[in-house]
Amino acid sequence: MSIKANKNLITITTKNTSYQMKIDELGYLLHTWYGERIEDNEDMSYRISNMDRGFCGNPYETMDRSYSLDVLPQEYSTFGNGDYRADCIQVINPDGTNVVDLKYDSHKISKGKYELKGLPAFFWEKEEGESLKVNLIDKVSGIRVELLYGVLEKYDIITRSVRIVNTSDNVLKIKKALSACIDMLDGDFELVHFHGKHAMEREFERSPLAHGKLVLESKRGTSSHQQNPFVILAKKDTTEIYGECIGFALVYSGSFIIETEIDQVNQTRLVAGLHPEQFSYVLKAGDELVLPEAVFTYSNGGFEKITHSFHDAVRNNLQRGEFVHKHRPILINNWEATYFDFDADKIFDIALKAKSLGIEMLVMDDGWFGERYDDTKGLGDWYVNEKKLGSSLKELAKRINAIDMKLGIWFEPEMINEDTKLYREHPDFMIRVPNRKGTKGREQFVLDFTRKDVRDYIRDMMVKILDNANIEYIKWDMNRSLSAVYSSNLAAESMGEFHYRYVLGLYDLLNELTQKYPSIMFEGCSGGGGRYDLGMLYYHPQIWLSDDTDAIERLKIQYGSSFAYPIGSAGAHVSASPNHQTTRKTPFETRATVAMGGTFGYELDLNKVSKTEQKMVKAQVKDYLKYDELIHEGDYYRLTSPYDKSRVTAWQLLSKDKSLGLLSVVVQSVEANESNIYIYPRGLDENAYYKIAEEKRRGKVWMSGGLVLPRIKEEYESFRFEIKRV
Ligand code: DGJ
């Protein structure tokens, strides 16, 4: 049993960790522990010491002036009861007041996992994990807050969500509703977070927390390139393999907020969920509101342990569909090979060459539909442009299948250009505030996915295409942020629901299509990694990691993304040199080494590379197929960081049984009169013998003595060493 209630204590236990809450004498639900595993009857509230502090209010029912919610650690902080720190919920009552005062009402422990209607969430069988529901009630407003917890014991994973129910006869307006609060009694944390921009996502940054707030957010309607809904709270001395830290993520793909704060007495709070600036929700009598899931894990073994727990849980208990644990075809995508300038023959030529080198699927990217000759028009007209292609899609699929290749195509279902049949016939499908022109992004606008009729219309067009040609892969792109939003379907007082309903609408369509076409492999994309989050990974086995295909820049992008997201979920391609985004020249083999740090593919015209490089493709494909399972199911180790002074970035994959590994090293900078570079593998069986680079040594020796990197022959050179137990 991983959840135990013992008098007024509720303790959640995983393999290595414990999480504890306590219903105190006033009925408030305090958070008393998250950390190393303890026994479930060990009351960790002894660590809380109250004192009479000035300007820290006390609940009316107590005479104890040392009791204040302003400093007590809580499971779900609220506004209006004397806690002035970051709150999780704000409600406007019918009389205009905004107090929420939540007291414990009841709880229930059950086997299996709770479900969140319409939202992506972790899942597991009854025997695999347990769930807890704690009901909190504000008797005056009639708000019931159901705190939901899920426990995946073997991976040290805890999930949380919240269901808010209006049990009153009044209409309530929810102004802020977050998914989780984590209160820690000490303030010795730093925040590791992942910021970025288009074509440079998830840059690692480690910032001290301060008295006051450090807020990470997206108001773009997507989880965004700029901030990612995954963070790590880390003790100051925590490193990759040492020390305490908590990894925290939202299973959500829209606007979000993560607020962190050190309070007046040096305690740390983190709250996270839907971005409140873009949210308000009218909750009628009897209605309920379900909030996105949050997931977290505690590690006393540095960041690496967080990564292993997240990777295992995501690929086994979040990602769905037949492709998660199955070989994903090595693809070639025509985007950087042709951009919009292609027809069916050109696509076929690319496919033909790729096939001769071992590649398994051709993906025809943007430009095959409507009047899509460039990026100013066509989005929303999902009809095959046979004039441009010089062929029907069915014919093209037949030609490609005839050479034993699969065909995939690109869609951007959420978008519309004004220069389209769709806009001319259904201008109201587009999000546009009345009397305002709005903001363009790449000349395009967003469709009102809060509306079912709009989603159905787009679905019907897509279905027609998918039912008429043998399409085995879809790249689902999304190339702008939402700005001013409006829906003719929402009353003025409900317009604050738009952003949330948009994401629910998107999930609804994704759900429908992935269920209808289980054998089509979906790859997510939002201008690369603008929506690289756990919500999207529920629907897509993989996501195109970034529009930056420069192998050296990708080292950082892949490094940052690897903290939470399984590396097999990262679409990674070998592209041309000089690189189209940075103009950097890199060796062909290095581009492959880096792309094998993800789900491997190509994105260039292989008819245009040298014969030697074509031969290299054959060998790379063979190599990738050899390590395919390792890359998708193995444990990932960040051996060095691309941000360190070290001249190389190195990472390692190791199979679960520790018998096979792949150690990859990329030289980032060269120097004269160079000193030795040692790479220290990790995770090997200490007493087993391993062969690396033709040398046989004991696991322990490799791990402590390291591998001496051969002399570097050129800038940006790379190495791939097999690790084989012998
Ligand atoms: C952005 C994607 O990230 C690219 O790979 C490509 O599909 C373009 N969109 C096409 O417009």
XYZ file of C-alpha atoms and ligand atoms in Angstrom:
737
model
C 0.000 0.000 0.000
C 1.578 3.247 -1.058
C -1.003 5.533 0.592
C -1.814 5.232 4.270
C -4.085 7.279 6.458
C -3.155 7.117 10.103
C -5.284 9.223 12.449
C -4.866 12.699 10.996
C -1.830 11.872 8.840
C -1.893 10.804 5.230
C 1.422 9.443 4.005
C 2.234 8.539 0.433
C 5.174 6.222 -0.019
C 7.038 5.366 -3.205
C 10.083 3.157 -3.670
C 12.487 5.774 -2.331
C 10.389 8.756 -1.261
C 7.610 9.878 1.050
C 5.051 12.649 0.848
C 2.974 13.529 3.848
C 0.047 15.760 4.746
C -1.682 16.363 8.047
C -5.157 17.516 8.932
C -4.500 19.916 11.765
C -6.670 20.774 14.748
C -8.458 23.525 12.820
C -9.142 21.296 9.849
C -6.546 22.826 7.531
C -4.585 20.441 5.357
C -0.908 21.026 6.025
C 1.948 19.690 3.961
C 4.470 18.121 6.290
C 6.984 16.245 4.163
C 8.333 15.518 0.738
C 11.692 13.803 0.612
C 13.498 10.652 1.674
C 11.282 7.719 2.517
C 9.977 7.575 6.088
C 7.617 5.216 7.880
C 3.988 6.135 7.399
C 3.361 6.694 11.102
C 6.291 9.109 11.464
C 4.668 12.487 11.893
C 6.956 14.986 10.201
C 4.979 17.967 11.441
C 7.463 18.185 14.326
C 9.544 20.266 11.932
C 6.959 23.051 11.937
C 7.415 25.506 14.758
C 4.836 28.203 15.196
C 5.458 31.585 16.739
C 3.588 34.791 17.160
C 4.736 36.874 14.238
C 3.641 40.396 13.540
C 1.308 40.936 10.614
C 0.671 37.229 10.226
C -3.060 36.873 10.836
C -4.731 34.054 12.757
C -7.916 32.186 11.890
C -10.831 33.393 13.981
C -11.403 30.027 15.647
C -8.061 29.953 17.432
C -6.795 31.901 20.376
C -3.296 30.860 19.418
C -1.492 33.865 17.975
C 1.357 31.665 16.872
C -0.903 29.866 14.380
C -0.925 31.558 10.992
C -1.602 30.268 7.517
C 0.782 32.955 6.331
C 3.705 30.736 7.284
C 2.264 27.223 7.590
C 3.089 24.761 4.780
C -0.063 23.822 2.917
C -1.343 21.353 0.394
C -3.446 23.888 -1.507
C -2.981 27.538 -0.708
C -5.964 29.844 -1.005
C -6.554 33.553 -1.123
C -8.367 35.429 1.606
C -7.596 33.394 4.728
C -4.477 35.176 5.878
C -1.926 33.568 3.563
C -0.353 36.313 1.454
C 1.988 34.032 -0.461
C 1.343 32.547 -3.889
C -2.154 31.085 -3.907
C -3.687 28.277 -5.917
C -7.271 29.424 -6.033
C -9.192 32.683 -6.210
C -12.976 32.766 -6.436
C -15.359 35.666 -6.887
C -18.437 34.962 -4.760
C -21.894 36.239 -5.777
C -21.520 39.165 -3.372
C -18.285 40.226 -5.074
C -16.027 39.048 -2.246
C -13.142 36.742 -2.934
C -12.495 34.694 0.181
C -11.863 30.956 -0.090
C -11.247 29.120 3.140
C -10.797 25.408 2.591
C -11.087 22.866 5.367
C -10.659 19.102 5.252
C -13.900 17.217 4.702
C -13.080 13.616 3.752
C -10.683 11.452 1.817
C -10.660 8.227 -0.131
C -7.857 5.902 -1.159
C -8.361 3.693 -4.189
C -6.456 1.343 -6.429
C -5.502 2.438 -9.933
C -5.554 5.954 -11.263
C -8.154 8.740 -11.347
C -9.238 9.974 -14.772
C -9.395 13.568 -15.919
C -12.122 14.008 -18.474
C -10.813 15.596 -21.662
C -7.281 16.013 -20.349
C -4.123 14.001 -20.906
C -2.934 12.262 -17.761
C -0.695 9.479 -16.553
C -2.440 6.127 -16.373
C -1.839 2.789 -14.707
C -3.544 -0.433 -13.836
C -5.090 -1.213 -10.459
C -2.116 -3.320 -9.406
C 0.433 -0.745 -10.528
C -0.447 2.212 -8.347
C -2.928 3.934 -6.088
C -4.866 7.180 -5.951
C -6.022 9.461 -3.211
C -8.798 12.022 -3.177
C -8.950 14.592 -0.421
C -12.053 16.742 -0.313
C -11.680 20.273 1.007
C -14.708 22.455 1.492
C -15.433 26.115 1.913
C -18.806 25.939 3.635
C -19.675 29.586 3.016
C -19.198 29.712 -0.741
C -20.019 26.050 -1.318
C -16.783 25.435 -3.190
C -15.539 21.874 -2.925
C -11.956 21.312 -3.945
C -11.078 17.704 -4.620
C -7.340 17.225 -4.426
C -6.372 14.208 -6.493
C -3.103 12.352 -6.031
C -1.756 9.423 -8.017
C 1.161 7.287 -6.901
C 3.365 5.329 -9.237
C 5.475 3.676 -6.606
C 8.115 1.966 -8.726
C 9.176 5.177 -10.497
C 8.920 7.462 -7.435
C 6.284 9.447 -9.293
C 3.409 11.389 -7.741
C 0.761 13.088 -9.825
C -1.715 15.711 -8.721
C -4.805 17.293 -10.103
C -7.787 19.200 -8.819
C -11.498 19.050 -9.428
C -13.419 22.118 -8.299
C -17.117 21.596 -7.702
C -19.706 24.288 -7.057
C -22.004 22.747 -4.442
C -23.865 26.022 -3.848
C -26.963 27.346 -5.597
C -25.053 30.354 -6.856
C -22.923 31.097 -9.853
C -19.278 31.387 -8.840
C -16.468 32.849 -10.879
C -13.139 31.086 -10.549
C -10.419 33.670 -11.115
C -7.430 31.462 -10.525
C -7.246 27.679 -10.259
C -3.889 25.972 -10.131
C -3.067 22.304 -10.152
C -0.567 21.942 -7.337
C 1.310 23.564 -4.504
C 4.587 22.326 -3.068
C 5.635 23.932 0.221
C 9.092 23.213 1.582
C 10.063 24.312 5.050
C 13.478 25.540 4.055
C 14.496 28.088 1.477
C 17.726 26.607 0.315
C 16.577 25.914 -3.243
C 17.555 27.022 -6.675
C 15.361 26.745 -9.710
C 16.498 24.923 -12.817
C 14.332 25.959 -15.736
C 14.376 25.766 -19.499
C 13.937 28.958 -21.470
C 14.428 29.651 -25.153
C 13.175 31.082 -28.404
C 12.115 29.765 -31.776
C 14.960 27.593 -33.068
C 16.720 27.476 -29.684
C 14.442 25.853 -27.165
C 14.974 24.586 -23.622
C 18.211 26.255 -22.688
C 19.293 25.184 -19.238
C 19.321 27.937 -16.632
C 19.850 27.635 -12.902
C 18.645 30.627 -10.904
C 18.704 31.315 -7.201
C 15.276 31.768 -5.682
C 14.771 35.044 -3.867
C 12.541 36.528 -1.237
C 9.737 37.416 -3.584
C 8.696 35.553 -6.682
C 10.421 34.010 -9.614
C 7.666 33.380 -12.140
C 7.874 31.262 -15.274
C 5.004 31.482 -17.659
C 3.569 31.259 -21.101
C 0.702 33.488 -22.173
C 0.952 32.343 -25.768
C -1.790 29.737 -25.770
C 0.896 27.061 -26.159
C 3.443 25.823 -23.654
C 5.894 27.798 -25.838
C 9.484 27.950 -27.021
C 10.189 30.639 -24.441
C 9.528 28.718 -21.210
C 8.845 25.041 -20.673
C 6.373 23.690 -18.102
C 9.083 21.600 -16.459
C 11.333 22.810 -13.638
C 13.611 21.404 -10.976
C 13.834 22.723 -7.446
C 17.385 21.886 -6.434
C 19.423 22.333 -3.301
C 22.387 24.596 -3.917
C 24.922 21.767 -3.865
C 22.897 19.414 -6.084
C 24.644 18.202 -9.208
C 23.875 15.780 -11.984
C 24.550 12.789 -9.732
C 24.440 14.119 -6.196
C 22.009 15.863 -3.920
C 18.371 16.647 -3.357
C 16.011 17.960 -5.990
C 12.385 17.820 -7.094
C 11.445 17.593 -10.753
C 8.046 19.104 -11.497
C 6.040 19.277 -14.721
C 2.588 20.118 -15.965
C 0.819 17.710 -18.276
C -0.558 20.591 -20.291
C 0.074 22.277 -23.623
C -1.369 25.771 -23.210
C -0.653 28.960 -21.272
C 0.703 28.148 -17.832
C 2.280 29.667 -14.784
C 4.866 28.320 -12.367
C 5.346 30.643 -9.407
C 8.168 30.071 -6.963
C 8.700 32.079 -3.858
C 10.796 32.276 -0.718
C 8.648 33.694 2.026
C 9.467 35.986 4.951
C 10.712 33.092 7.077
C 12.786 31.462 4.350
C 10.374 28.737 3.294
C 9.950 27.760 -0.352
C 6.676 27.513 -2.225
C 5.981 26.423 -5.768
C 2.511 26.661 -7.275
C 1.642 25.876 -10.874
C -1.184 25.456 -13.337
C -3.331 27.386 -15.794
C -2.137 30.953 -16.301
C -4.512 33.097 -14.212
C -4.160 36.186 -16.401
C -5.789 34.301 -19.201
C -8.335 32.539 -17.151
C -11.621 32.986 -15.418
C -14.300 30.359 -15.318
C -17.998 30.653 -14.651
C -18.983 27.726 -12.471
C -22.726 27.293 -12.285
C -24.455 25.488 -9.421
C -23.506 21.807 -9.558
C -20.841 22.299 -12.238
C -17.279 21.144 -11.963
C -13.971 22.271 -13.348
C -11.139 19.804 -13.873
C -7.591 21.138 -13.878
C -4.535 19.863 -15.744
C -2.372 17.265 -14.114
C 0.956 18.029 -12.451
C 3.626 15.395 -11.923
C 6.689 15.383 -9.738
C 9.455 13.250 -8.351
C 11.961 13.682 -5.544
C 15.566 12.610 -5.926
C 18.425 12.368 -3.519
C 20.702 11.339 -6.333
C 20.856 14.530 -8.366
C 19.210 15.386 -11.671
C 20.022 12.013 -13.213
C 17.592 10.230 -10.921
C 14.825 12.685 -11.848
C 15.504 12.045 -15.505
C 15.361 8.284 -15.114
C 12.080 8.443 -13.183
C 10.483 10.825 -15.671
C 11.669 8.932 -18.746
C 10.395 5.603 -17.459
C 7.064 6.987 -16.303
C 6.453 9.025 -19.448
C 7.109 6.223 -21.909
C 5.363 3.532 -19.893
C 2.542 5.394 -18.164
C 1.797 8.512 -20.215
C 2.516 7.883 -23.866
C -0.047 5.829 -25.708
C -0.362 4.017 -28.994
C 1.446 1.331 -30.854
C 4.521 3.377 -31.739
C 5.735 4.193 -28.244
C 7.547 0.892 -27.837
C 7.733 -0.078 -31.491
C 10.342 0.696 -34.122
C 9.616 4.082 -35.640
C 10.486 4.252 -39.308
C 13.637 6.209 -40.151
C 12.266 9.079 -42.149
C 13.452 11.636 -44.635
C 11.628 14.950 -44.593
C 11.680 17.237 -47.633
C 11.343 20.568 -45.779
C 14.965 21.675 -45.697
C 15.542 19.861 -48.993
C 12.973 21.791 -51.043
C 10.927 24.132 -48.838
C 7.831 24.933 -50.969
C 9.495 24.162 -54.265
C 8.501 20.586 -55.062
C 6.214 18.375 -57.049
C 5.475 14.670 -56.856
C 8.439 13.749 -59.081
C 10.895 15.642 -56.936
C 9.467 14.038 -53.815
C 9.735 10.649 -55.452
C 13.367 11.262 -56.447
C 14.222 12.117 -52.863
C 12.402 9.007 -51.698
C 14.093 6.790 -54.256
C 17.602 7.801 -53.272
C 16.716 7.612 -49.575
C 15.320 4.137 -50.037
C 18.500 2.952 -51.742
C 20.396 4.024 -48.612
C 18.078 2.253 -46.173
C 15.622 5.001 -45.164
C 12.094 3.782 -44.515
C 9.663 6.675 -44.875
C 9.288 9.861 -46.886
C 7.555 12.792 -45.196
C 6.099 15.401 -47.519
C 6.113 18.573 -45.466
C 4.285 21.882 -45.890
C 3.061 22.812 -49.368
C 1.090 19.870 -50.833
C -2.412 21.308 -50.317
C -4.635 24.231 -51.288
C -2.864 27.150 -52.958
C 0.107 26.685 -50.676
C 2.915 27.910 -52.927
C 4.477 29.889 -50.093
C 3.700 30.634 -46.459
C 1.219 33.446 -47.100
C -1.783 31.360 -48.076
C -3.488 28.006 -48.152
C -3.719 26.963 -44.489
C -7.133 25.497 -43.856
C -7.683 24.244 -47.411
C -6.895 20.623 -46.831
C -7.355 19.512 -50.440
C -4.493 18.000 -52.370
C -3.021 20.506 -54.835
C -2.818 18.108 -57.756
C -1.851 20.913 -60.109
C 1.287 21.635 -58.097
C 2.092 17.998 -57.362
C 1.284 16.822 -60.880
C -0.260 13.777 -59.222
C -2.931 12.737 -56.808
C -1.839 11.869 -53.286
C -3.076 8.356 -53.817
C -0.827 7.960 -56.856
C 2.153 9.402 -55.029
C 1.568 7.067 -52.084
C 1.362 4.144 -54.525
C 4.657 5.081 -56.176
C 6.343 5.439 -52.814
C 4.859 2.230 -51.442
C 5.939 0.446 -54.622
C 9.565 1.068 -53.664
C 8.744 -0.262 -50.209
C 8.689 3.086 -48.462
C 6.016 4.629 -46.321
C 4.528 8.066 -46.932
C 3.835 10.685 -44.291
C 2.391 14.169 -44.668
C 2.339 17.495 -42.839
C -0.753 19.229 -41.458
C -1.273 22.419 -39.515
C -4.893 21.784 -38.512
C -5.324 24.668 -36.069
C -4.550 27.388 -38.622
C -6.145 29.483 -41.318
C -4.876 31.989 -43.880
C -7.201 34.746 -45.042
C -6.359 33.825 -48.615
C -8.215 30.514 -48.563
C -11.496 28.993 -49.586
C -11.990 28.142 -45.903
C -11.802 31.800 -44.876
C -13.964 32.990 -47.735
C -16.657 30.459 -46.796
C -16.280 30.511 -43.009
C -14.705 33.756 -41.839
C -16.213 33.180 -38.397
C -14.096 30.033 -37.929
C -11.107 32.270 -37.343
C -10.264 33.777 -33.969
C -10.722 37.518 -34.363
C -11.994 40.022 -31.827
C -14.922 41.966 -33.350
C -13.886 45.370 -34.727
C -10.206 44.517 -34.445
C -7.929 43.180 -37.145
C -5.753 41.166 -34.780
C -2.125 40.145 -34.998
C -0.712 38.046 -37.791
C 1.947 35.413 -37.196
C 3.622 34.068 -40.322
C 0.654 35.652 -42.150
C -1.687 33.206 -40.500
C -4.467 33.193 -37.929
C -5.739 30.583 -35.509
C -8.989 28.663 -35.826
C -11.520 28.720 -33.022
C -10.884 25.238 -31.662
C -13.160 25.907 -28.694
C -15.938 25.241 -31.243
C -16.826 21.661 -31.988
C -18.274 22.553 -35.398
C -14.943 24.107 -36.405
C -13.009 21.070 -35.237
C -15.404 18.741 -37.011
C -15.060 20.665 -40.240
C -11.273 20.388 -40.146
C -11.494 16.744 -39.112
C -13.715 15.922 -42.059
C -11.223 17.433 -44.478
C -8.369 15.501 -42.896
C -10.308 12.248 -42.836
C -11.065 12.564 -46.544
C -7.375 12.794 -47.253
C -6.350 10.031 -44.885
C -9.032 7.688 -46.194
C -8.029 8.248 -49.788
C -4.328 7.571 -49.755
C -2.037 5.311 -47.805
C -0.682 7.825 -45.313
C 1.276 6.279 -42.445
C 2.536 9.332 -40.597
C 1.280 12.814 -39.752
C 3.370 15.769 -38.658
C 1.014 18.038 -36.698
C 2.476 21.535 -36.793
C 1.426 24.833 -35.143
C 3.259 27.943 -36.204
C 2.111 30.933 -34.208
C 1.157 32.032 -30.731
C -2.387 32.965 -29.854
C -2.864 36.646 -29.060
C -6.224 38.437 -28.835
C -8.820 35.720 -28.442
C -12.568 35.633 -28.972
C -15.207 33.051 -29.665
C -18.727 33.709 -30.913
C -19.632 30.618 -28.928
C -18.733 32.074 -25.561
C -20.770 34.611 -23.628
C -18.889 37.746 -22.559
C -18.566 36.563 -18.954
C -17.133 33.249 -20.137
C -14.514 34.658 -22.522
C -11.921 33.996 -19.810
C -12.432 30.305 -20.511
C -11.180 30.637 -24.061
C -7.569 29.574 -23.608
C -8.441 26.537 -21.549
C -11.256 25.513 -23.866
C -8.967 25.936 -26.881
C -6.537 23.397 -25.439
C -9.398 21.039 -24.523
C -10.664 21.346 -28.104
C -7.223 20.560 -29.460
C -6.937 17.510 -27.189
C -10.392 16.416 -28.302
C -9.454 16.433 -31.980
C -6.091 14.816 -31.335
C -7.820 12.142 -29.343
C -10.370 11.483 -32.034
C -7.815 11.233 -34.822
C -5.244 9.181 -32.939
C -7.982 6.741 -31.913
C -9.429 6.570 -35.405
C -6.023 5.985 -36.995
C -4.003 3.951 -34.492
C -1.630 2.801 -37.224
C -0.712 6.296 -38.325
C 2.288 7.591 -36.449
C 1.823 11.160 -35.211
C 4.715 13.555 -34.686
C 3.991 16.797 -32.851
C 5.547 20.082 -33.832
C 5.119 23.761 -33.153
C 7.738 25.545 -35.199
C 9.954 22.785 -33.807
C 9.674 22.544 -30.041
C 7.159 25.267 -29.174
C 4.792 22.728 -27.685
C 7.184 20.162 -26.317
C 5.354 19.110 -23.184
C 3.833 16.108 -21.458
C 0.344 16.998 -22.696
C 1.440 16.612 -26.298
C 3.468 13.505 -25.553
C 0.258 11.798 -24.472
C -0.910 11.979 -28.101
C 2.363 11.941 -30.013
C 5.095 9.332 -29.548
C 7.524 11.989 -30.737
C 7.782 15.725 -31.336
C 10.027 17.598 -33.769
C 12.495 18.988 -31.272
C 13.508 22.231 -32.912
C 13.636 24.074 -36.214
C 17.330 24.470 -35.463
C 19.035 21.479 -37.070
C 22.583 22.722 -36.453
C 24.282 19.772 -34.742
C 26.255 21.951 -32.354
C 23.304 24.085 -31.223
C 21.247 20.928 -30.934
C 23.633 19.667 -28.257
C 22.183 22.286 -25.936
C 18.599 21.781 -27.087
C 18.834 18.020 -26.649
C 20.623 18.420 -23.332
C 17.891 20.705 -21.923
C 15.060 18.594 -23.304
C 16.500 15.393 -21.884
C 15.954 16.374 -18.259
C 12.257 15.500 -18.397
C 11.445 14.116 -21.813
C 12.522 10.671 -23.058
C 15.068 11.116 -25.787
C 13.124 8.799 -28.064
C 10.409 11.452 -28.065
C 12.720 13.962 -29.743
C 12.567 14.111 -33.527
C 16.164 14.690 -34.682
C 17.405 14.908 -38.283
C 20.644 15.026 -40.199
C 20.463 18.143 -42.378
C 22.711 19.898 -44.888
C 25.983 21.674 -44.213
C 26.425 24.650 -44.090
C 23.435 24.550 -41.784
C 20.418 26.535 -43.006
C 19.804 28.227 -39.651
C 23.337 29.045 -38.504
C 25.538 28.625 -41.615
C 27.870 26.444 -39.517
C 29.725 23.641 -41.261
C 29.898 20.335 -39.407
C 31.106 16.868 -40.412
C 28.404 14.592 -41.832
C 29.109 11.947 -39.197
C 28.695 14.419 -36.352
C 25.259 15.395 -37.606
C 24.329 11.709 -37.394
C 25.850 11.275 -33.927
C 23.722 14.146 -32.659
C 20.570 12.993 -34.463
C 20.982 9.582 -32.826
C 20.435 11.382 -29.544
C 16.776 11.352 -30.567
C 14.460 9.609 -33.008
C 16.618 9.540 -36.075
C 15.874 10.894 -39.528
C 17.180 12.978 -42.426
C 16.140 16.330 -43.792
C 18.054 17.039 -46.985
C 18.176 15.845 -50.576
C 20.485 12.856 -50.535
C 20.815 13.098 -54.331
C 22.888 16.194 -53.601
C 25.414 14.765 -51.168
C 28.689 13.106 -52.213
C 29.019 9.398 -52.892
C 31.118 9.063 -49.741
C 28.382 10.684 -47.696
C 25.783 8.436 -49.288
C 27.827 5.470 -48.114
C 27.935 7.024 -44.671
C 24.130 7.224 -44.661
C 23.937 3.478 -45.240
C 26.239 2.839 -42.297
C 24.425 5.355 -40.081
C 21.064 3.739 -40.801
C 22.536 0.363 -39.897
C 23.991 1.783 -36.714
C 20.759 3.438 -35.707
C 18.784 0.257 -36.275
C 21.256 -1.570 -34.068
C 20.734 0.917 -31.218
C 17.069 1.705 -31.884
C 15.746 -0.114 -28.823
C 18.513 1.245 -26.628
C 17.717 4.798 -27.682
C 14.011 4.360 -26.999
C 14.058 2.219 -23.886
C 17.481 2.642 -22.305
C 18.623 4.828 -19.414
C 20.052 8.169 -20.433
C 23.118 9.708 -18.824
C 24.305 13.273 -19.360
C 28.039 12.728 -18.927
C 29.082 16.329 -19.572
C 27.158 19.516 -20.162
C 27.421 21.559 -23.371
C 27.473 24.621 -21.110
C 30.600 23.558 -19.226
C 34.117 24.623 -20.151
C 34.828 21.044 -21.213
C 35.681 20.809 -24.903
C 33.228 17.998 -25.495
C 29.607 17.133 -24.870
C 29.114 13.485 -24.008
C 26.081 11.364 -23.259
C 25.403 7.699 -22.831
C 22.579 5.241 -23.224
C 22.543 1.984 -21.342
C 20.110 -0.874 -21.696
C 18.096 -1.750 -18.593
C 20.022 -5.009 -18.204
C 23.293 -3.041 -18.498
C 24.570 -5.243 -21.295
C 24.643 -2.745 -24.165
C 25.341 0.946 -24.293
C 26.155 3.748 -26.661
C 28.497 6.503 -25.636
C 28.432 9.595 -27.856
C 30.917 12.433 -27.762
C 30.908 15.644 -29.796
C 33.852 17.991 -29.842
C 32.620 21.527 -29.363
C 35.940 23.325 -29.483
C 39.521 22.506 -30.350
C 42.758 23.749 -28.864
C 46.475 23.665 -29.603
C 48.742 21.426 -27.557
C 45.655 19.692 -26.256
C 45.353 17.935 -22.961
C 43.729 14.524 -22.500
C 39.969 14.289 -22.359
C 38.514 11.594 -20.096
C 34.933 10.446 -20.442
C 33.481 8.615 -17.459
C 30.674 6.195 -18.311
C 28.041 5.618 -15.649
C 25.603 2.952 -14.535
C 27.734 -0.057 -15.597
C 27.797 -3.259 -13.642
C 30.932 -2.703 -11.520
C 32.177 -6.249 -11.678
C 31.274 -7.121 -15.235
C 33.723 -6.655 -18.071
C 32.861 -4.238 -20.859
C 34.411 -3.687 -24.232
C 34.622 -0.039 -25.273
C 36.717 1.094 -28.255
C 38.211 -2.393 -28.603
C 39.477 -2.414 -25.018
C 38.163 -4.698 -22.313
C 37.989 -3.488 -18.705
C 35.956 -3.968 -15.593
C 32.878 -1.726 -15.276
C 34.285 -0.123 -12.168
C 37.552 0.684 -13.911
C 35.785 2.310 -16.841
C 33.599 4.347 -14.516
C 36.378 5.597 -12.277
C 39.328 5.685 -14.688
C 37.333 6.839 -17.671
C 37.842 6.402 -21.364
C 40.668 8.452 -22.870
C 39.269 10.171 -25.914
C 41.393 9.594 -29.043
C 43.250 12.642 -30.395
C 40.881 15.065 -32.019
C 41.373 15.340 -35.779
C 39.003 18.153 -36.680
C 36.682 20.735 -35.181
C 33.217 19.335 -34.378
C 34.420 15.783 -34.761
C 32.298 13.183 -33.010
C 32.678 9.665 -31.645
C 30.192 6.888 -31.064
C 31.504 4.110 -28.841
C 29.601 0.945 -28.295
C 29.632 -0.318 -24.703
C 29.306 -4.079 -24.714
C 29.292 -6.399 -21.740
C 31.568 -9.350 -22.490
C 7.701 24.590 -38.944
C 8.281 23.219 -38.719
O 8.952 23.149 -37.514
C 9.174 22.874 -39.900
O 9.809 21.638 -39.687
C 8.330 22.835 -41.134
O 7.387 21.813 -41.030
C 7.651 24.177 -41.343
N 6.933 24.583 -40.178
C 6.706 24.130 -42.503
O 5.973 25.253 -42.627
